[in-house]
Coordinates of C-alpha atoms in Angstrom, one line a residue:
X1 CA 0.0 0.0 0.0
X2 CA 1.3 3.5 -0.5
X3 CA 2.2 5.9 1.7
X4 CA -1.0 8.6 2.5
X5 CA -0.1 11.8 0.9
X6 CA 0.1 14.4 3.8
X7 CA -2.3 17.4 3.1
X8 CA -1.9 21.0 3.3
X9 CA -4.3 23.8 3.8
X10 CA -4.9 27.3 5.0
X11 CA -4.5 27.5 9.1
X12 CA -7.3 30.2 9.6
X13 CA -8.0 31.8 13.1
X14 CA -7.7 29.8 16.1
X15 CA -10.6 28.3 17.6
X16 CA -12.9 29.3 14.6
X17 CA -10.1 28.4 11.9
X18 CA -11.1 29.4 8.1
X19 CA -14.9 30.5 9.1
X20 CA -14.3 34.2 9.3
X21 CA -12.7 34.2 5.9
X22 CA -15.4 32.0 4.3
X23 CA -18.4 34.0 5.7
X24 CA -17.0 37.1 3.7
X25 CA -15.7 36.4 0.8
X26 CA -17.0 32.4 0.0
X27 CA -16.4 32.4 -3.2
X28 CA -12.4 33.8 -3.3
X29 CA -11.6 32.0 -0.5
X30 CA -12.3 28.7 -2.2
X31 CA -11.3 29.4 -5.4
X32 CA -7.4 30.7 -3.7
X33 CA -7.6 27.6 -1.2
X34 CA -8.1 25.5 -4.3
X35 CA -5.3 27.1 -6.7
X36 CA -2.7 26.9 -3.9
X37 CA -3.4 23.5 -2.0
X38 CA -4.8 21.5 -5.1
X39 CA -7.5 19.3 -5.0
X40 CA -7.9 17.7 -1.6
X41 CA -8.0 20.3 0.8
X42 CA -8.1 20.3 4.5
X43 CA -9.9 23.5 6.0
X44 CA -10.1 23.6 9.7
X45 CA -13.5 25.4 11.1
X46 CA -14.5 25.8 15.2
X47 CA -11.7 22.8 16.1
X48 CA -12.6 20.1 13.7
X49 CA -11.2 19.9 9.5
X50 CA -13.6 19.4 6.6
X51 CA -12.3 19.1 3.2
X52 CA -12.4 21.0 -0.1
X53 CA -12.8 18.4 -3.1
X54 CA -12.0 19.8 -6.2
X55 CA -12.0 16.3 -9.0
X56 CA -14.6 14.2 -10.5
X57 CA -12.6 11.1 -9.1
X58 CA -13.9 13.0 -5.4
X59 CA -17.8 13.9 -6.7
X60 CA -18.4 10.6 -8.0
X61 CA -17.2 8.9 -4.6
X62 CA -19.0 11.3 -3.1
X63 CA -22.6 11.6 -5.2
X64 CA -22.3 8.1 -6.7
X65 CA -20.1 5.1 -5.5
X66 CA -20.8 5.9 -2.1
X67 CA -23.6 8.3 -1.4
X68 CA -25.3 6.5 1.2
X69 CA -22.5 7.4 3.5
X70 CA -23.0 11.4 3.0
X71 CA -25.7 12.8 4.0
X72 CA -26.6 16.7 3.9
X73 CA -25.5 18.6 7.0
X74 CA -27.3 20.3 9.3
X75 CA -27.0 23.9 7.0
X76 CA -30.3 22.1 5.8
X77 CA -32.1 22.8 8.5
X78 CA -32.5 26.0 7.6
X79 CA -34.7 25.8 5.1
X80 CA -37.1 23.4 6.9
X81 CA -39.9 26.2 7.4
X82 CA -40.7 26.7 3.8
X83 CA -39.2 23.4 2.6
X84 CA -40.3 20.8 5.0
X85 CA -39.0 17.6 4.5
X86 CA -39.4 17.9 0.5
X87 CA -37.3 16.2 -2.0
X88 CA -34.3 18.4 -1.4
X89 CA -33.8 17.9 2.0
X90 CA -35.2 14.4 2.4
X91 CA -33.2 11.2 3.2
X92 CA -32.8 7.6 3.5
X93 CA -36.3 5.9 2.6
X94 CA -38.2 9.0 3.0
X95 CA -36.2 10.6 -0.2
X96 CA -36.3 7.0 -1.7
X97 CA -39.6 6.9 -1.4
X98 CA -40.4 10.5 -2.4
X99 CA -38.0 10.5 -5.7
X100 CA -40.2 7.3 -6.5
X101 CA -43.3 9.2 -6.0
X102 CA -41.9 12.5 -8.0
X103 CA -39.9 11.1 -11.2
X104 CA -42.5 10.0 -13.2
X105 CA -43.9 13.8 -12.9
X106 CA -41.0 14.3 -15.5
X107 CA -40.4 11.8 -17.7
X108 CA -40.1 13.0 -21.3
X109 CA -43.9 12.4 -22.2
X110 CA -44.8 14.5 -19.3
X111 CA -42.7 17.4 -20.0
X112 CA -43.7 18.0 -23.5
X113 CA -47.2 17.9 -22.3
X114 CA -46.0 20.9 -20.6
X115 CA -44.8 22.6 -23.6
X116 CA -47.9 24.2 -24.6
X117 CA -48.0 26.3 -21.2
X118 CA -44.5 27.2 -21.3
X119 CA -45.1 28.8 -25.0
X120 CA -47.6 30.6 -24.2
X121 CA -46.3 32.4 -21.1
X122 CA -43.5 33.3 -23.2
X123 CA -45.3 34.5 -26.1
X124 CA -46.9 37.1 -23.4
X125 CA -43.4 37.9 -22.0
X126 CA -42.3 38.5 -25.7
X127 CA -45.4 41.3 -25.9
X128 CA -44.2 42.5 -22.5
X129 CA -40.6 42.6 -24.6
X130 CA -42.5 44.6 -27.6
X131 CA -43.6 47.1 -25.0
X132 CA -40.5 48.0 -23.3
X133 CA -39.7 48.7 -26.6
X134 CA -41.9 50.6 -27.7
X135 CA -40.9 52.4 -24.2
X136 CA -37.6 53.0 -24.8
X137 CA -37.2 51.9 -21.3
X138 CA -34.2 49.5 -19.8
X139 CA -35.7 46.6 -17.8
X140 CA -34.3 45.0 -14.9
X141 CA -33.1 41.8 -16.7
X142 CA -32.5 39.8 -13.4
X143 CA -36.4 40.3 -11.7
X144 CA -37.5 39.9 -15.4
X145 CA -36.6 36.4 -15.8
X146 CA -36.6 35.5 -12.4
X147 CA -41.0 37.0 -13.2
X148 CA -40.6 34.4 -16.3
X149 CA -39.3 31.5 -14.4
X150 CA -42.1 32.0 -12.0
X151 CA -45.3 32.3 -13.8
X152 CA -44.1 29.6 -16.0
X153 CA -43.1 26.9 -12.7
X154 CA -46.8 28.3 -11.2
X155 CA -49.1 27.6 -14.4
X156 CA -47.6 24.0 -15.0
X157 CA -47.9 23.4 -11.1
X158 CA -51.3 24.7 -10.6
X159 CA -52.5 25.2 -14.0
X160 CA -55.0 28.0 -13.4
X161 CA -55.7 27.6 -10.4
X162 CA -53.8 30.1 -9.1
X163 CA -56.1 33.8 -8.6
X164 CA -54.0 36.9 -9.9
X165 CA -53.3 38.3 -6.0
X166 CA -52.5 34.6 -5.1
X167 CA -49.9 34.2 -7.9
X168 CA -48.6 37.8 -6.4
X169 CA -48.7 36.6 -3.0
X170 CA -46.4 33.9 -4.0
X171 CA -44.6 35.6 -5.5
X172 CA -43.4 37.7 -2.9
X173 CA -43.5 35.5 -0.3
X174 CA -40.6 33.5 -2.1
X175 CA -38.9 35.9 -2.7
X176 CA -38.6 36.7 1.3
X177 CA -38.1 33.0 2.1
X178 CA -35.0 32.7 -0.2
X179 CA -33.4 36.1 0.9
X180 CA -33.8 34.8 4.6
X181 CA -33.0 31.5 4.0
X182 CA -29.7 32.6 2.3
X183 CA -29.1 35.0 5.6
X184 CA -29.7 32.4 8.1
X185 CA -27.0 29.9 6.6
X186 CA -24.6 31.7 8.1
X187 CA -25.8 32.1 11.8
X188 CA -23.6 29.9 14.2
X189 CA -26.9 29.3 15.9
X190 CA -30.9 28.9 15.5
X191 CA -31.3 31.5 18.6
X192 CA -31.6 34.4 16.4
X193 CA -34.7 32.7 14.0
X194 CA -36.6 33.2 17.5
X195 CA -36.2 36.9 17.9
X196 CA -38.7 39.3 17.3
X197 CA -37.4 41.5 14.6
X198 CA -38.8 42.5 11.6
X199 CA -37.2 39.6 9.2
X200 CA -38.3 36.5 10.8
X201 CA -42.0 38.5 11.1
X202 CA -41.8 38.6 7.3
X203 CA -40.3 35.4 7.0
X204 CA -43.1 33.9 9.3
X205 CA -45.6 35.7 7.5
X206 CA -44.5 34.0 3.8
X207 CA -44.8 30.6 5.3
X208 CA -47.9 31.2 6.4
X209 CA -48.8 32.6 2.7
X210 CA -47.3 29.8 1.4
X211 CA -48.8 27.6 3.3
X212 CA -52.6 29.4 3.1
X213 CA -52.6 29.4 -0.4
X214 CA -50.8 25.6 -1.4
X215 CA -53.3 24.0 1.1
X216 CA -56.4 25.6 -0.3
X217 CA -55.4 24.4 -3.6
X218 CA -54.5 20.7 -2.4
X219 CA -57.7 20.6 -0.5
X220 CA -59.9 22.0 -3.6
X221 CA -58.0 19.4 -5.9
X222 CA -58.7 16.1 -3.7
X223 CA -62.3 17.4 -3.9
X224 CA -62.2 17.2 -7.5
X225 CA -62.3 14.2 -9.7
X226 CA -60.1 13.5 -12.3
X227 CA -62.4 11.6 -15.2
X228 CA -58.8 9.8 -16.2
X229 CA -55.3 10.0 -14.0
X230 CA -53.4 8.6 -16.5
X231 CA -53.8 11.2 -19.7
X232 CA -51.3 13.7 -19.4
X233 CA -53.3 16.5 -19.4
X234 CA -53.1 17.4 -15.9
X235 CA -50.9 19.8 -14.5
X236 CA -48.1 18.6 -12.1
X237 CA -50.3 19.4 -9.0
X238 CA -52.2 16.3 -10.5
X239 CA -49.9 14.2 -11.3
X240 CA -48.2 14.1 -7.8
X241 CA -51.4 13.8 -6.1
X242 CA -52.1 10.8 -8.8
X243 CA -48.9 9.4 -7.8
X244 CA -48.7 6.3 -6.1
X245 CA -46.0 3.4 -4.2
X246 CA -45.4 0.6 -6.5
X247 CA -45.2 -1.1 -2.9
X248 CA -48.1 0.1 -1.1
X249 CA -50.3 2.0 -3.6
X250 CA -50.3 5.0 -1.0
X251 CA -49.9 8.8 -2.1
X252 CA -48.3 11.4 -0.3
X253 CA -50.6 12.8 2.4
X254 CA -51.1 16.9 2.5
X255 CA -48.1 17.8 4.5
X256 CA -45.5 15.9 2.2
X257 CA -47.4 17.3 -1.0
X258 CA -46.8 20.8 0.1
X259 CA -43.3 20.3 1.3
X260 CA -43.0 18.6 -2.4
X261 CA -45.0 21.4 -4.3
X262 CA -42.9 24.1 -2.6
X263 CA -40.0 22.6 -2.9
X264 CA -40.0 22.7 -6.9
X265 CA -41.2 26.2 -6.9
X266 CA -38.9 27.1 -4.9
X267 CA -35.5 25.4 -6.2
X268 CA -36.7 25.2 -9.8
X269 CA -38.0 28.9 -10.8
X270 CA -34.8 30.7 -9.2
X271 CA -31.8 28.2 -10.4
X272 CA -33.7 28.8 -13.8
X273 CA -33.9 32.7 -13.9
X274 CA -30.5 33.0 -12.9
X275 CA -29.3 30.5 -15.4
X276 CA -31.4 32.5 -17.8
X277 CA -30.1 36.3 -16.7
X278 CA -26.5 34.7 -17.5
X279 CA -27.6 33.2 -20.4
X280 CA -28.0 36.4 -21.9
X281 CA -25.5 38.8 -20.7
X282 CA -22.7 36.0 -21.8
X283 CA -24.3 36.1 -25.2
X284 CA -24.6 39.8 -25.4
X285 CA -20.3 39.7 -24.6
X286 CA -20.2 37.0 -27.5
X287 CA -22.2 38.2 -30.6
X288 CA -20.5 35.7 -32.6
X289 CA -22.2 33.3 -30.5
X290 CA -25.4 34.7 -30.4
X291 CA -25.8 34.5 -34.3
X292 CA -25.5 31.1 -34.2
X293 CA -27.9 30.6 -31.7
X294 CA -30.4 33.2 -33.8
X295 CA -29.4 31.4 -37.0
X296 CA -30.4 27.7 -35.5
X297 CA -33.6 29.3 -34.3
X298 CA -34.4 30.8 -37.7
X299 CA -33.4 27.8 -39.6
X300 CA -35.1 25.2 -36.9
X301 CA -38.6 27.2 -36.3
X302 CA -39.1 29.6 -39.3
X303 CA -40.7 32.2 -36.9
X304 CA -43.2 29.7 -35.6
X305 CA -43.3 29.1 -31.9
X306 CA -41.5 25.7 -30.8
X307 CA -43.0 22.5 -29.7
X308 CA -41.0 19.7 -28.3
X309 CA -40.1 17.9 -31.4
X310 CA -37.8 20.7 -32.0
X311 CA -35.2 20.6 -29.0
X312 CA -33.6 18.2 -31.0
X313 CA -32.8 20.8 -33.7
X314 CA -31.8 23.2 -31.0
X315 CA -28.7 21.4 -30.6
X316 CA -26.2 25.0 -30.3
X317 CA -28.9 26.3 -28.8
X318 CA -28.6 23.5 -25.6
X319 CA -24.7 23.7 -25.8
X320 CA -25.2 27.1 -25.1
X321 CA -26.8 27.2 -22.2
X322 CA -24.4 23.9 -21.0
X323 CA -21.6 26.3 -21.2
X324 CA -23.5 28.8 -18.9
X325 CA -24.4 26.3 -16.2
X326 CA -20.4 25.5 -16.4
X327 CA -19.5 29.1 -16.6
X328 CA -22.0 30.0 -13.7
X329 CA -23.8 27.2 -12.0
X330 CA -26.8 28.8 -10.3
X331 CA -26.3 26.2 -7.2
X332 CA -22.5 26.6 -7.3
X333 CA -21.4 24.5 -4.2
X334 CA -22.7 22.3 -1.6
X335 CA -21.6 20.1 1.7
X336 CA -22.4 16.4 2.9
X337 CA -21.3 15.0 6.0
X338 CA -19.9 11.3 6.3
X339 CA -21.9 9.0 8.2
X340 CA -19.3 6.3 8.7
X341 CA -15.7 6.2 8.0
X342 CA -14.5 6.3 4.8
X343 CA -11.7 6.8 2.5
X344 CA -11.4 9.0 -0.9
X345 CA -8.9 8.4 -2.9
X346 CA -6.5 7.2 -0.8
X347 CA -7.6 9.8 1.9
X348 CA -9.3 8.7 5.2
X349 CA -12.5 10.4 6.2
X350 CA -13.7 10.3 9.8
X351 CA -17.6 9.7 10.6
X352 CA -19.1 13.1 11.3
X353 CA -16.7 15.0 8.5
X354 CA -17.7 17.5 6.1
X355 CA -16.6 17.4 2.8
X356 CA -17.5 20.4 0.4
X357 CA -17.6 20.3 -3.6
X358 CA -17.8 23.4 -5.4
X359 CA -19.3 22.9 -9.0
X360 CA -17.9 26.4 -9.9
X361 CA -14.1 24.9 -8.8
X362 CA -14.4 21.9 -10.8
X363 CA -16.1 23.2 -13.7
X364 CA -13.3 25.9 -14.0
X365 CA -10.3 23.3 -13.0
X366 CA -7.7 24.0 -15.5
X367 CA -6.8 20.1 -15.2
X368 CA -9.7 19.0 -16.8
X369 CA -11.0 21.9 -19.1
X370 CA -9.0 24.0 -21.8
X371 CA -8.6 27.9 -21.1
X372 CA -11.6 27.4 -18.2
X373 CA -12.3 31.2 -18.1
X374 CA -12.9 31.5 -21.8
X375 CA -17.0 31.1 -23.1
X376 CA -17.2 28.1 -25.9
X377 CA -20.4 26.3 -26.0
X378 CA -18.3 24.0 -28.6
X379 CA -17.3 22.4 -25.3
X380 CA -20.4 20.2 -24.9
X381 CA -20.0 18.9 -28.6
X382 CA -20.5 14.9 -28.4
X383 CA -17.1 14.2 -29.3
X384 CA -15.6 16.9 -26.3
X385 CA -18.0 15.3 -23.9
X386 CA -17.4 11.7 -24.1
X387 CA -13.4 12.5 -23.4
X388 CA -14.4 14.5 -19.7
X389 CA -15.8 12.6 -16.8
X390 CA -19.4 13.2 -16.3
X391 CA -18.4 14.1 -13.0
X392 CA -16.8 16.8 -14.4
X393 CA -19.5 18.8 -14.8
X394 CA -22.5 19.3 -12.4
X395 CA -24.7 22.1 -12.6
X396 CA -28.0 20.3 -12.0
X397 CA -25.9 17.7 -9.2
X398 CA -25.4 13.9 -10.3
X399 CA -25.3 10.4 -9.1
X400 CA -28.9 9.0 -7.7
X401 CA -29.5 12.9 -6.7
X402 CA -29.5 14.6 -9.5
X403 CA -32.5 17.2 -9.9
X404 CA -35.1 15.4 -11.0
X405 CA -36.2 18.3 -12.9
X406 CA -33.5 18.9 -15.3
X407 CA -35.0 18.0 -18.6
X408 CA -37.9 20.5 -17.9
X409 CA -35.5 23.4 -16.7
X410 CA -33.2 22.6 -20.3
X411 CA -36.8 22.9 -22.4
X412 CA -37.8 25.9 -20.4
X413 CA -34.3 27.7 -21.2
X414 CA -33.9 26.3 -24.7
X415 CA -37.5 27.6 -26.0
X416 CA -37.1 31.0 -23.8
X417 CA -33.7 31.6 -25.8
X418 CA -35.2 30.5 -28.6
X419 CA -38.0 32.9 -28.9
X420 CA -36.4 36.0 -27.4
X421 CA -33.6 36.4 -29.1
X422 CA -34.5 35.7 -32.2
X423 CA -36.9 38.6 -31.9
X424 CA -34.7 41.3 -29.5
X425 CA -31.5 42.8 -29.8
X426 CA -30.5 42.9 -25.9
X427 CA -27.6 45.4 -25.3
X428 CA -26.4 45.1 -21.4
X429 CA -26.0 48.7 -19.5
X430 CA -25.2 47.5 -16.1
X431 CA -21.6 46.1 -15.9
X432 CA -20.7 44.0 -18.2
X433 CA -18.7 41.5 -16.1
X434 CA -20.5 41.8 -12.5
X435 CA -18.8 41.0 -9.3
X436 CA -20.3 37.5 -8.4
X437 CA -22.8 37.4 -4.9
X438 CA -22.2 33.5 -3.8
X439 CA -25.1 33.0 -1.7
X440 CA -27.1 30.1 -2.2
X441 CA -27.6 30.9 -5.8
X442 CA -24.5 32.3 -8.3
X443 CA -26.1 35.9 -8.9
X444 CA -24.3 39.4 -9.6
X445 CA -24.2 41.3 -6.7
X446 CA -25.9 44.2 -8.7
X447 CA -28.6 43.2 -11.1
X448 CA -28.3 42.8 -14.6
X449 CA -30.1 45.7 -16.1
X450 CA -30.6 45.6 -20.4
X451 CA -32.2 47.7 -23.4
X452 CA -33.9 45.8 -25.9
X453 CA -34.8 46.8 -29.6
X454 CA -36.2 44.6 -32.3
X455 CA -33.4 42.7 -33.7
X456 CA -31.4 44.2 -36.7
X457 CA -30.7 42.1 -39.4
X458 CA -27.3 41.7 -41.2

């Protein structure tokens, strides 16, 4: 056996080690740690060492081989208000049996059902477009798509369903639940969740919304029923109260449905905005890329509106917005904790060790990609891709946790593209290059702001 390589890493502070440097500037701190240790790093935080794990050799161990060993750590818990014990935090049998219940909600002939809706929001958001323009005023590119991404993940989860002030109410009360969520990460303790003050009154106040309004719906829904469960023109509401144990024939009961139902709202309408925000402004920096997206759109749809038989001719389109989720994964780094002892790679793990895996390190590790900072959806071009790991690359997770929704988020970012650009010139007139905020999403710090005009032909 060969000797263990002995591991270096920054010291920190004493007693609280790295933590004060990692609560201010995430993002830099890993991204130094990484260029001057390497790959396996250990960072010591309040007297005990995780590790920073920057290969596909570590993520696939980690998110494949064996992933019942690491669970998520208790930074969880801090979404359990809104989240409940949904898909995203769920474990052992209770996320086996949930990811059971949930995956057939988006299987291919399910999410092309769902094409219909998703064109016809954004033919309204492309006569919102028309109107700005006829304006001549700049729109807040970031809360536009983040609007998109929302009324598109409501309508195919409710249908309509939804009353105008409820679909507000939502709205908002998301928005308050992710900004507080992202906050409360960092507290040391759960004390100050407790105090009176005016954020956890608005925080308590959305879950309550939340709650209120996805209840009334469940309960209106299990009143109603469905002449046929198994046509697929339900929304998803429907199909996961249809859903049922191959085991047991049981559903979920009310609680799990609305930890479910919230969950995807939650985590699938912001990772897709910001996805979508980046999308554009990297395209805007790369007109030469841009007209090959416009030309595959003119060429594929002729100026019709797409269906789902046409992601397949969409094919720079998709690499496209691959090389965004590389460039700027919206969930950009995550922990897990190991339940037993272990070793990775030649590297022994205690029981009770974190390990953290940052998709933006590894997706810019200059070890496994060519000029990582440079923009080239060419990249994910079949013959590029079956060289890397698929390890390699991670913006919607992997292994037997990856998000179960990825194929509708790719359709829902591939026809948005699609049908916006081909339209809209988009001329960026914030900064260009934006200083990253790494909170629990990759966002700018300051939000993308943009001027569109109808699109110039050359």
């Amino acid at each position: 056996m060969s000797e263990r390589k002995k591991l270096e890493g920054p010291s920190g502070w004493p007693i609280v080690g790295v933590l004060p440097m990692l609560k201010r500037d995430t993002l830099g701190f890993l991204e130094r740690t990484a260029r001057t240790y390497g790959d396996f790093v250990p960072v010591r935080m309040f007297m005990s060492t995780s590790y920073l794990l920057n290969h596909p050799a570590h993520v696939e161990h980690v998110l494949q081989t064996n992933y019942r060993n690491y669970r998520k750590t208790r930074m969880m818990e801090k979404f359990k208000p809104i989240l409940g014990q949904g898909l995203f935090i769920a474990e052992d049998e209770l996320w086996t049996r949930q990811r059971r219940l949930i995956q057939p909600s988006f299987h291919r002939q399910r999410i092309n059902a769902m094409a219909g809706t998703m064109v016809e929001i954004l033919n309204q958001h492309v006569a919102a477009w028309d109107g700005h323009v006829k304006a001549g005023a700049d729109i807040n590119l970031s809360e536009d798509m983040s609007f998109l991404a929302l009324e598109i993940a409501l309508r195919t989860m409710f249908g309509n369903g939804l009353r105008p002030d409820e679909a507000h109410a939502v709205s908002q009360a998301l928005i308050v639940g992710n900004e507080v969520s992202a906050a409360r990460v960092w507290q040391l303790t759960r004390i100050g969740e407790y105090l009176p003050t005016a954020k956890n009154r608005a925080y308590n106040n959305a879950v309550a919304t939340l709650d209120r309004i996805v209840n009334r719906i469940v309960g209106e829904r299990r009143a109603r029923a469905r002449p046929d469960p198994h046509t697929d023109d339900g929304d998803l509401l429907d199909v996961l109260l249809d859903a049922r144990d191959a085991d047991t024939n049981e559903g979920m009961d009310d609680k799990q449905l609305r930890d479910e139902v919230l969950t995807l709202l939650l985590s699938g309408h912001e990772t897709t905005a910001v996805m979508l925000a980046w999308a554009i402004l990297l395209l805007a920096r790369h007109p030469e890329c841009l007209e090959r997206l416009r030309n595959e759109a003119d060429d594929a749809l002729a100026g019709r509106p797409p269906v789902a038989d046409d992601l397949k001719s969409l094919d720079y389109n998709r690499r496209v917005i691959q090389e965004v989720g590389r460039l700027r994964p919206s969930i950009w780094w995550f922990a897990r904790q190991a339940v037993n002892d272990d070793v990775i790679c030649g590297q022994p793990i205690k029981a009770g060790t974190t390990v953290l895996i940052s998709q933006y390190l590894i997706h810019r590790n200059p070890t496994i990609w060519d000029d990582p900072e440079r923009f080239d959806p060419d990249r994910f071009t079949p013959e590029r891709v079956a060289k890397r790991s698929k390890f390699a690359y991670l913006p919607f997770g992997a292994g037997p946790r990856v998000c179960v929704g990825s194929a509708f988020a790719m359709m829902e970012m591939q026809f948005a593209l699609a049908m916006l650009l081909r339209r809209f010139d988009v001329a960026i007139v914030s900064d260009p290059d934006p200083e990253l905020s790494s909170m629990i999403t990759l966002r700018p710090k300051e939000d993308i702001r943009a001027r569109v005009a109808l699109r110039r032909r050359h």
